[in-house]
Amino acid sequence: MLFRDVAEGIHRLEIAHTNTYLVETGDQLLVVDAGLPAAWPHLQLAVRDLGYSHSQVEGLLLTHGHFDHVGTAARMHREWGTPVYVHPGDRDLAAHPYSYRPQTNRFGFVALHPGGLAPLGRMLLAGALTVDGIADTLPMESRADVPGNPWIIETPGHTDGHVALHFADRDAVIAGDALVTLDPYTGGIGPRIVAPAATADVATAVASLDRLVDTEVKHVLPGHGPGWSLGVRAAVAQARRAAGVA
């Protein structure tokens, strides 16, 4: 499903509760996060529907290296020649997207939170267990280094090298999994951090929410769930409450 203009010139492609963003940058297109393997034909259609060709996709930026954000990255790089950028802290994870240890054992957690069974089941059907990692990546540390020139906001916690991307001219931040509006591991809806079954360090993830507030944007575009257009301060306040933090 393609949701157009969730912020000015930014479009959200959602497959199996997982978002990929397509950002128009003049006569080129920037992709943020690569979804799951089943997103590939839908991504191809979305690029065409927006009036672009794959040769106009100037880059893929990964907010982090988890399997559900790396899913089509190797294929984009191989078939389209798209350069792939990731923060150095997640470079190894992008190459081996299952090689992470969350704060809580994921299998036991899911057993105690049946609300996550449906979204996780859809992710499995979309290829969550068949993702190829990508080792041929470029470092994403400075906005001068990457296409589209978003401000790169380091937001560790969910992963060590997690980043959010601030498109100031669109009044938007693509938050990745620093803040989501659907947690696939619990089924919880509304702004929140991702459950400890998929987050490396919950306390650090909560602390990183303050870095999102600093953007003062209207539109918060998460890795899972619909966009939030009631302001980043309200989103972060709700996420902190959901995490049990005043």
PDB file of C-alpha atoms in Angstrom:
ATOM      1  CA  MET A   1       0.000   0.000   0.000  1.00  0.00           C
ATOM      2  CA  LEU A   2       1.401   3.379  -1.042  1.00  0.00           C
ATOM      3  CA  PHE A   3       0.390   6.404   1.011  1.00  0.00           C
ATOM      4  CA  ARG A   4       1.314   9.564  -0.867  1.00  0.00           C
ATOM      5  CA  ASP A   5       2.599  12.761   0.693  1.00  0.00           C
ATOM      6  CA  VAL A   6       2.648  11.718   4.327  1.00  0.00           C
ATOM      7  CA  ALA A   7       4.851  14.809   4.418  1.00  0.00           C
ATOM      8  CA  GLU A   8       5.670  17.053   1.496  1.00  0.00           C
ATOM      9  CA  GLY A   9       7.257  14.888  -1.196  1.00  0.00           C
ATOM     10  CA  ILE A  10       7.590  11.879   1.121  1.00  0.00           C
ATOM     11  CA  HIS A  11       5.568   8.732   0.446  1.00  0.00           C
ATOM     12  CA  ARG A  12       5.078   5.688   2.689  1.00  0.00           C
ATOM     13  CA  LEU A  13       5.053   2.156   1.295  1.00  0.00           C
ATOM     14  CA  GLU A  14       3.716  -0.309   3.880  1.00  0.00           C
ATOM     15  CA  ILE A  15       4.075  -4.064   3.469  1.00  0.00           C
ATOM     16  CA  ALA A  16       3.418  -6.392   6.416  1.00  0.00           C
ATOM     17  CA  HIS A  17       3.333  -3.548   8.963  1.00  0.00           C
ATOM     18  CA  THR A  18       6.788  -2.400   7.855  1.00  0.00           C
ATOM     19  CA  ASN A  19       7.440   0.954   6.208  1.00  0.00           C
ATOM     20  CA  THR A  20       9.682   2.027   3.372  1.00  0.00           C
ATOM     21  CA  TYR A  21       9.794   5.738   2.517  1.00  0.00           C
ATOM     22  CA  LEU A  22      10.314   7.260  -0.911  1.00  0.00           C
ATOM     23  CA  VAL A  23      11.531  10.845  -0.790  1.00  0.00           C
ATOM     24  CA  GLU A  24      11.385  13.028  -3.894  1.00  0.00           C
ATOM     25  CA  THR A  25      14.546  15.093  -4.336  1.00  0.00           C
ATOM     26  CA  GLY A  26      13.954  17.089  -7.498  1.00  0.00           C
ATOM     27  CA  ASP A  27      14.331  14.746 -10.457  1.00  0.00           C
ATOM     28  CA  GLN A  28      15.574  11.883  -8.287  1.00  0.00           C
ATOM     29  CA  LEU A  29      14.213   9.626  -5.596  1.00  0.00           C
ATOM     30  CA  LEU A  30      15.668   8.589  -2.265  1.00  0.00           C
ATOM     31  CA  VAL A  31      14.577   5.383  -0.518  1.00  0.00           C
ATOM     32  CA  VAL A  32      14.707   5.120   3.269  1.00  0.00           C
ATOM     33  CA  ASP A  33      14.670   1.589   4.695  1.00  0.00           C
ATOM     34  CA  ALA A  34      14.260  -1.490   2.556  1.00  0.00           C
ATOM     35  CA  GLY A  35      11.364  -3.338   4.178  1.00  0.00           C
ATOM     36  CA  LEU A  36      10.986  -7.110   3.873  1.00  0.00           C
ATOM     37  CA  PRO A  37      11.661  -9.260   0.783  1.00  0.00           C
ATOM     38  CA  ALA A  38       7.980  -9.264  -0.234  1.00  0.00           C
ATOM     39  CA  ALA A  39       8.152  -5.487  -0.637  1.00  0.00           C
ATOM     40  CA  TRP A  40      10.297  -5.758  -3.779  1.00  0.00           C
ATOM     41  CA  PRO A  41       7.568  -5.857  -6.473  1.00  0.00           C
ATOM     42  CA  HIS A  42       5.613  -3.187  -4.608  1.00  0.00           C
ATOM     43  CA  LEU A  43       8.682  -0.955  -4.409  1.00  0.00           C
ATOM     44  CA  GLN A  44       9.202  -1.316  -8.155  1.00  0.00           C
ATOM     45  CA  LEU A  45       5.574  -0.336  -8.782  1.00  0.00           C
ATOM     46  CA  ALA A  46       5.752   2.573  -6.353  1.00  0.00           C
ATOM     47  CA  VAL A  47       8.823   4.012  -8.087  1.00  0.00           C
ATOM     48  CA  ARG A  48       7.038   3.826 -11.436  1.00  0.00           C
ATOM     49  CA  ASP A  49       3.739   5.170 -10.070  1.00  0.00           C
ATOM     50  CA  LEU A  50       5.567   8.208  -8.728  1.00  0.00           C
ATOM     51  CA  GLY A  51       6.932   8.860 -12.216  1.00  0.00           C
ATOM     52  CA  TYR A  52      10.519   7.683 -11.757  1.00  0.00           C
ATOM     53  CA  SER A  53      12.718   4.891 -13.084  1.00  0.00           C
ATOM     54  CA  HIS A  54      15.059   2.762 -11.001  1.00  0.00           C
ATOM     55  CA  SER A  55      18.007   4.659 -12.492  1.00  0.00           C
ATOM     56  CA  GLN A  56      16.697   7.780 -10.725  1.00  0.00           C
ATOM     57  CA  VAL A  57      16.882   6.161  -7.284  1.00  0.00           C
ATOM     58  CA  GLU A  58      19.962   7.941  -5.976  1.00  0.00           C
ATOM     59  CA  GLY A  59      20.418   6.002  -2.772  1.00  0.00           C
ATOM     60  CA  LEU A  60      19.027   3.790  -0.032  1.00  0.00           C
ATOM     61  CA  LEU A  61      19.453   5.045   3.532  1.00  0.00           C
ATOM     62  CA  LEU A  62      19.024   2.511   6.338  1.00  0.00           C
ATOM     63  CA  THR A  63      17.913   3.811   9.712  1.00  0.00           C
ATOM     64  CA  HIS A  64      19.366   0.598  11.146  1.00  0.00           C
ATOM     65  CA  GLY A  65      20.434  -2.906  10.228  1.00  0.00           C
ATOM     66  CA  HIS A  66      17.593  -5.142  11.421  1.00  0.00           C
ATOM     67  CA  PHE A  67      16.256  -7.727   8.959  1.00  0.00           C
ATOM     68  CA  ASP A  68      12.927  -5.952   8.464  1.00  0.00           C
ATOM     69  CA  HIS A  69      14.671  -2.786   7.295  1.00  0.00           C
ATOM     70  CA  VAL A  70      17.346  -4.481   5.178  1.00  0.00           C
ATOM     71  CA  GLY A  71      15.022  -6.874   3.315  1.00  0.00           C
ATOM     72  CA  THR A  72      15.368  -5.571  -0.252  1.00  0.00           C
ATOM     73  CA  ALA A  73      18.688  -3.733   0.158  1.00  0.00           C
ATOM     74  CA  ALA A  74      20.936  -6.373  -1.409  1.00  0.00           C
ATOM     75  CA  ARG A  75      18.549  -6.745  -4.341  1.00  0.00           C
ATOM     76  CA  MET A  76      18.335  -2.968  -4.898  1.00  0.00           C
ATOM     77  CA  HIS A  77      22.110  -2.781  -4.869  1.00  0.00           C
ATOM     78  CA  ARG A  78      22.534  -5.773  -7.168  1.00  0.00           C
ATOM     79  CA  GLU A  79      19.792  -5.097  -9.733  1.00  0.00           C
ATOM     80  CA  TRP A  80      19.565  -1.304  -9.677  1.00  0.00           C
ATOM     81  CA  GLY A  81      23.096  -0.397  -8.648  1.00  0.00           C
ATOM     82  CA  THR A  82      21.693   1.651  -5.768  1.00  0.00           C
ATOM     83  CA  PRO A  83      24.299   2.751  -3.216  1.00  0.00           C
ATOM     84  CA  VAL A  84      23.332   1.744   0.329  1.00  0.00           C
ATOM     85  CA  TYR A  85      24.195   3.886   3.357  1.00  0.00           C
ATOM     86  CA  VAL A  86      24.169   2.884   7.024  1.00  0.00           C
ATOM     87  CA  HIS A  87      25.674   4.310  10.196  1.00  0.00           C
ATOM     88  CA  PRO A  88      29.037   2.663  10.995  1.00  0.00           C
ATOM     89  CA  GLY A  89      27.579   1.407  14.279  1.00  0.00           C
ATOM     90  CA  ASP A  90      25.186  -0.825  12.332  1.00  0.00           C
ATOM     91  CA  ARG A  91      27.428  -1.744   9.410  1.00  0.00           C
ATOM     92  CA  ASP A  92      28.056  -5.281  10.689  1.00  0.00           C
ATOM     93  CA  LEU A  93      24.390  -5.717  11.596  1.00  0.00           C
ATOM     94  CA  ALA A  94      23.296  -4.752   8.070  1.00  0.00           C
ATOM     95  CA  ALA A  95      25.653  -7.427   6.746  1.00  0.00           C
ATOM     96  CA  HIS A  96      24.276  -9.983   9.240  1.00  0.00           C
ATOM     97  CA  PRO A  97      20.759  -8.731  10.041  1.00  0.00           C
ATOM     98  CA  TYR A  98      19.880 -11.525  12.471  1.00  0.00           C
ATOM     99  CA  SER A  99      23.047 -11.164  14.541  1.00  0.00           C
ATOM    100  CA  TYR A 100      21.706  -9.040  17.367  1.00  0.00           C
ATOM    101  CA  ARG A 101      20.833  -9.718  20.964  1.00  0.00           C
ATOM    102  CA  PRO A 102      17.758  -7.874  22.267  1.00  0.00           C
ATOM    103  CA  GLN A 103      17.356  -6.941  25.902  1.00  0.00           C
ATOM    104  CA  THR A 104      14.716  -9.653  26.419  1.00  0.00           C
ATOM    105  CA  ASN A 105      14.437 -13.130  24.916  1.00  0.00           C
ATOM    106  CA  ARG A 106      12.104 -12.613  21.957  1.00  0.00           C
ATOM    107  CA  PHE A 107      10.476 -16.045  21.992  1.00  0.00           C
ATOM    108  CA  GLY A 108       9.462 -15.894  25.630  1.00  0.00           C
ATOM    109  CA  PHE A 109       8.319 -12.305  25.193  1.00  0.00           C
ATOM    110  CA  VAL A 110       6.021 -13.111  22.265  1.00  0.00           C
ATOM    111  CA  ALA A 111       4.506 -15.993  24.212  1.00  0.00           C
ATOM    112  CA  LEU A 112       3.514 -13.516  26.921  1.00  0.00           C
ATOM    113  CA  HIS A 113       2.229 -10.885  24.456  1.00  0.00           C
ATOM    114  CA  PRO A 114      -0.179 -12.593  22.042  1.00  0.00           C
ATOM    115  CA  GLY A 115      -1.085  -9.223  20.508  1.00  0.00           C
ATOM    116  CA  GLY A 116       2.123  -9.500  18.540  1.00  0.00           C
ATOM    117  CA  LEU A 117       1.263 -12.816  16.912  1.00  0.00           C
ATOM    118  CA  ALA A 118      -0.751 -11.341  14.019  1.00  0.00           C
ATOM    119  CA  PRO A 119       1.717  -8.617  12.928  1.00  0.00           C
ATOM    120  CA  LEU A 120       4.701 -10.919  13.377  1.00  0.00           C
ATOM    121  CA  GLY A 121       2.896 -13.618  11.405  1.00  0.00           C
ATOM    122  CA  ARG A 122       2.397 -11.202   8.509  1.00  0.00           C
ATOM    123  CA  MET A 123       6.070 -10.276   8.666  1.00  0.00           C
ATOM    124  CA  LEU A 124       7.032 -13.956   8.501  1.00  0.00           C
ATOM    125  CA  LEU A 125       4.857 -14.425   5.418  1.00  0.00           C
ATOM    126  CA  ALA A 126       6.602 -11.420   3.865  1.00  0.00           C
ATOM    127  CA  GLY A 127       9.987 -13.121   4.178  1.00  0.00           C
ATOM    128  CA  ALA A 128      11.201 -12.094   7.623  1.00  0.00           C
ATOM    129  CA  LEU A 129      13.310 -15.259   7.905  1.00  0.00           C
ATOM    130  CA  THR A 130      14.835 -15.084   4.412  1.00  0.00           C
ATOM    131  CA  VAL A 131      16.616 -11.711   4.380  1.00  0.00           C
ATOM    132  CA  ASP A 132      20.039 -11.421   2.782  1.00  0.00           C
ATOM    133  CA  GLY A 133      22.377  -9.024   4.513  1.00  0.00           C
ATOM    134  CA  ILE A 134      24.384  -6.401   2.664  1.00  0.00           C
ATOM    135  CA  ALA A 135      28.069  -5.839   3.328  1.00  0.00           C
ATOM    136  CA  ASP A 136      28.726  -3.377   0.510  1.00  0.00           C
ATOM    137  CA  THR A 137      27.571  -0.235   2.311  1.00  0.00           C
ATOM    138  CA  LEU A 138      28.749   3.348   2.615  1.00  0.00           C
ATOM    139  CA  PRO A 139      29.046   5.197   5.948  1.00  0.00           C
ATOM    140  CA  MET A 140      26.240   7.537   6.974  1.00  0.00           C
ATOM    141  CA  GLU A 141      27.585  10.010   9.509  1.00  0.00           C
ATOM    142  CA  SER A 142      27.294  13.480   7.956  1.00  0.00           C
ATOM    143  CA  ARG A 143      24.496  14.911   5.851  1.00  0.00           C
ATOM    144  CA  ALA A 144      27.135  15.979   3.331  1.00  0.00           C
ATOM    145  CA  ASP A 145      27.942  12.293   2.772  1.00  0.00           C
ATOM    146  CA  VAL A 146      24.503  11.086   1.726  1.00  0.00           C
ATOM    147  CA  PRO A 147      21.932  11.817  -0.988  1.00  0.00           C
ATOM    148  CA  GLY A 148      19.050  14.089  -0.096  1.00  0.00           C
ATOM    149  CA  ASN A 149      21.104  15.823   2.641  1.00  0.00           C
ATOM    150  CA  PRO A 150      18.877  15.002   5.616  1.00  0.00           C
ATOM    151  CA  TRP A 151      20.165  15.819   9.075  1.00  0.00           C
ATOM    152  CA  ILE A 152      21.390  12.553  10.587  1.00  0.00           C
ATOM    153  CA  ILE A 153      20.301  12.163  14.200  1.00  0.00           C
ATOM    154  CA  GLU A 154      22.016   9.436  16.181  1.00  0.00           C
ATOM    155  CA  THR A 155      19.301   7.646  18.173  1.00  0.00           C
ATOM    156  CA  PRO A 156      20.911   4.540  19.697  1.00  0.00           C
ATOM    157  CA  GLY A 157      19.050   2.087  21.865  1.00  0.00           C
ATOM    158  CA  HIS A 158      16.999   0.056  19.440  1.00  0.00           C
ATOM    159  CA  THR A 159      20.366  -0.772  17.861  1.00  0.00           C
ATOM    160  CA  ASP A 160      23.808   0.655  18.535  1.00  0.00           C
ATOM    161  CA  GLY A 161      23.964   2.564  15.243  1.00  0.00           C
ATOM    162  CA  HIS A 162      20.325   3.547  14.848  1.00  0.00           C
ATOM    163  CA  VAL A 163      19.677   6.939  13.243  1.00  0.00           C
ATOM    164  CA  ALA A 164      16.667   9.088  12.458  1.00  0.00           C
ATOM    165  CA  LEU A 165      16.629  11.325   9.392  1.00  0.00           C
ATOM    166  CA  HIS A 166      15.433  14.904   9.716  1.00  0.00           C
ATOM    167  CA  PHE A 167      14.133  16.489   6.525  1.00  0.00           C
ATOM    168  CA  ALA A 168      13.833  20.031   7.824  1.00  0.00           C
ATOM    169  CA  ASP A 169      12.425  21.403   4.576  1.00  0.00           C
ATOM    170  CA  ARG A 170       9.547  18.889   4.823  1.00  0.00           C
ATOM    171  CA  ASP A 171       8.935  19.491   8.556  1.00  0.00           C
ATOM    172  CA  ALA A 172       9.430  15.752   9.002  1.00  0.00           C
ATOM    173  CA  VAL A 173      11.631  13.171  10.667  1.00  0.00           C
ATOM    174  CA  ILE A 174      11.834   9.571   9.495  1.00  0.00           C
ATOM    175  CA  ALA A 175      12.239   7.952  12.887  1.00  0.00           C
ATOM    176  CA  GLY A 176      12.917   4.347  11.926  1.00  0.00           C
ATOM    177  CA  ASP A 177      12.359   2.274  15.060  1.00  0.00           C
ATOM    178  CA  ALA A 178      13.449   5.002  17.472  1.00  0.00           C
ATOM    179  CA  LEU A 179       9.710   5.695  17.736  1.00  0.00           C
ATOM    180  CA  VAL A 180       6.922   3.627  16.180  1.00  0.00           C
ATOM    181  CA  THR A 181       3.140   3.877  16.130  1.00  0.00           C
ATOM    182  CA  LEU A 182       2.697   0.095  15.966  1.00  0.00           C
ATOM    183  CA  ASP A 183       4.878  -2.288  17.904  1.00  0.00           C
ATOM    184  CA  PRO A 184       4.881  -5.601  16.004  1.00  0.00           C
ATOM    185  CA  TYR A 185       6.024  -7.460  19.126  1.00  0.00           C
ATOM    186  CA  THR A 186       3.027  -6.473  21.254  1.00  0.00           C
ATOM    187  CA  GLY A 187       0.460  -5.172  18.784  1.00  0.00           C
ATOM    188  CA  GLY A 188       0.483  -1.927  20.767  1.00  0.00           C
ATOM    189  CA  ILE A 189      -0.811   1.110  18.862  1.00  0.00           C
ATOM    190  CA  GLY A 190       0.263   4.719  19.306  1.00  0.00           C
ATOM    191  CA  PRO A 191       3.684   6.338  19.717  1.00  0.00           C
ATOM    192  CA  ARG A 192       6.110   4.112  21.650  1.00  0.00           C
ATOM    193  CA  ILE A 193       9.531   2.550  21.513  1.00  0.00           C
ATOM    194  CA  VAL A 194       9.784  -1.032  20.286  1.00  0.00           C
ATOM    195  CA  ALA A 195       9.502  -3.796  22.875  1.00  0.00           C
ATOM    196  CA  PRO A 196      12.666  -5.118  24.558  1.00  0.00           C
ATOM    197  CA  ALA A 197      12.255  -8.316  22.515  1.00  0.00           C
ATOM    198  CA  ALA A 198      13.691  -6.357  19.572  1.00  0.00           C
ATOM    199  CA  THR A 199      15.516  -3.484  21.302  1.00  0.00           C
ATOM    200  CA  ALA A 200      19.106  -3.705  22.490  1.00  0.00           C
ATOM    201  CA  ASP A 201      18.834  -1.231  25.376  1.00  0.00           C
ATOM    202  CA  VAL A 202      15.469   0.180  26.423  1.00  0.00           C
ATOM    203  CA  ALA A 203      16.863   2.908  28.709  1.00  0.00           C
ATOM    204  CA  THR A 204      19.085   4.213  25.921  1.00  0.00           C
ATOM    205  CA  ALA A 205      16.175   4.069  23.459  1.00  0.00           C
ATOM    206  CA  VAL A 206      14.043   6.164  25.820  1.00  0.00           C
ATOM    207  CA  ALA A 207      16.870   8.677  26.265  1.00  0.00           C
ATOM    208  CA  SER A 208      17.195   9.002  22.484  1.00  0.00           C
ATOM    209  CA  LEU A 209      13.620  10.253  22.251  1.00  0.00           C
ATOM    210  CA  ASP A 210      14.884  13.656  23.426  1.00  0.00           C
ATOM    211  CA  ARG A 211      16.940  13.910  20.241  1.00  0.00           C
ATOM    212  CA  LEU A 212      13.759  13.566  18.203  1.00  0.00           C
ATOM    213  CA  VAL A 213      12.149  16.381  20.215  1.00  0.00           C
ATOM    214  CA  ASP A 214      15.013  18.659  19.222  1.00  0.00           C
ATOM    215  CA  THR A 215      13.814  18.531  15.589  1.00  0.00           C
ATOM    216  CA  GLU A 216      10.519  20.280  16.538  1.00  0.00           C
ATOM    217  CA  VAL A 217       8.868  18.740  13.456  1.00  0.00           C
ATOM    218  CA  LYS A 218       5.188  18.293  12.734  1.00  0.00           C
ATOM    219  CA  HIS A 219       5.461  14.922  10.981  1.00  0.00           C
ATOM    220  CA  VAL A 220       6.966  11.840  12.646  1.00  0.00           C
ATOM    221  CA  LEU A 221       7.308   8.957  10.190  1.00  0.00           C
ATOM    222  CA  PRO A 222       7.952   5.639  11.965  1.00  0.00           C
ATOM    223  CA  GLY A 223       9.350   2.324  10.837  1.00  0.00           C
ATOM    224  CA  HIS A 224       6.124   0.562  11.799  1.00  0.00           C
ATOM    225  CA  GLY A 225       2.624   2.006  11.836  1.00  0.00           C
ATOM    226  CA  PRO A 226       1.095   5.118  10.278  1.00  0.00           C
ATOM    227  CA  GLY A 227       2.658   8.541  10.357  1.00  0.00           C
ATOM    228  CA  TRP A 228       2.006  10.998  13.185  1.00  0.00           C
ATOM    229  CA  SER A 229       1.293  14.617  12.256  1.00  0.00           C
ATOM    230  CA  LEU A 230       0.442  16.112  15.640  1.00  0.00           C
ATOM    231  CA  GLY A 231       3.974  17.214  16.407  1.00  0.00           C
ATOM    232  CA  VAL A 232       7.043  15.402  17.650  1.00  0.00           C
ATOM    233  CA  ARG A 233       6.686  16.685  21.213  1.00  0.00           C
ATOM    234  CA  ALA A 234       3.277  15.063  21.587  1.00  0.00           C
ATOM    235  CA  ALA A 235       4.534  11.834  20.021  1.00  0.00           C
ATOM    236  CA  VAL A 236       7.521  11.631  22.339  1.00  0.00           C
ATOM    237  CA  ALA A 237       5.433  12.454  25.410  1.00  0.00           C
ATOM    238  CA  GLN A 238       3.096   9.590  24.560  1.00  0.00           C
ATOM    239  CA  ALA A 239       6.022   7.253  23.870  1.00  0.00           C
ATOM    240  CA  ARG A 240       7.555   8.066  27.225  1.00  0.00           C
ATOM    241  CA  ARG A 241       4.244   7.363  28.982  1.00  0.00           C
ATOM    242  CA  ALA A 242       3.950   4.044  27.143  1.00  0.00           C
ATOM    243  CA  ALA A 243       7.435   3.171  28.399  1.00  0.00           C
ATOM    244  CA  GLY A 244       6.445   4.070  31.954  1.00  0.00           C
ATOM    245  CA  VAL A 245       8.618   7.168  32.065  1.00  0.00           C
ATOM    246  CA  ALA A 246       7.174  10.442  33.341  1.00  0.00           C
TER     247      ALA A 246
END
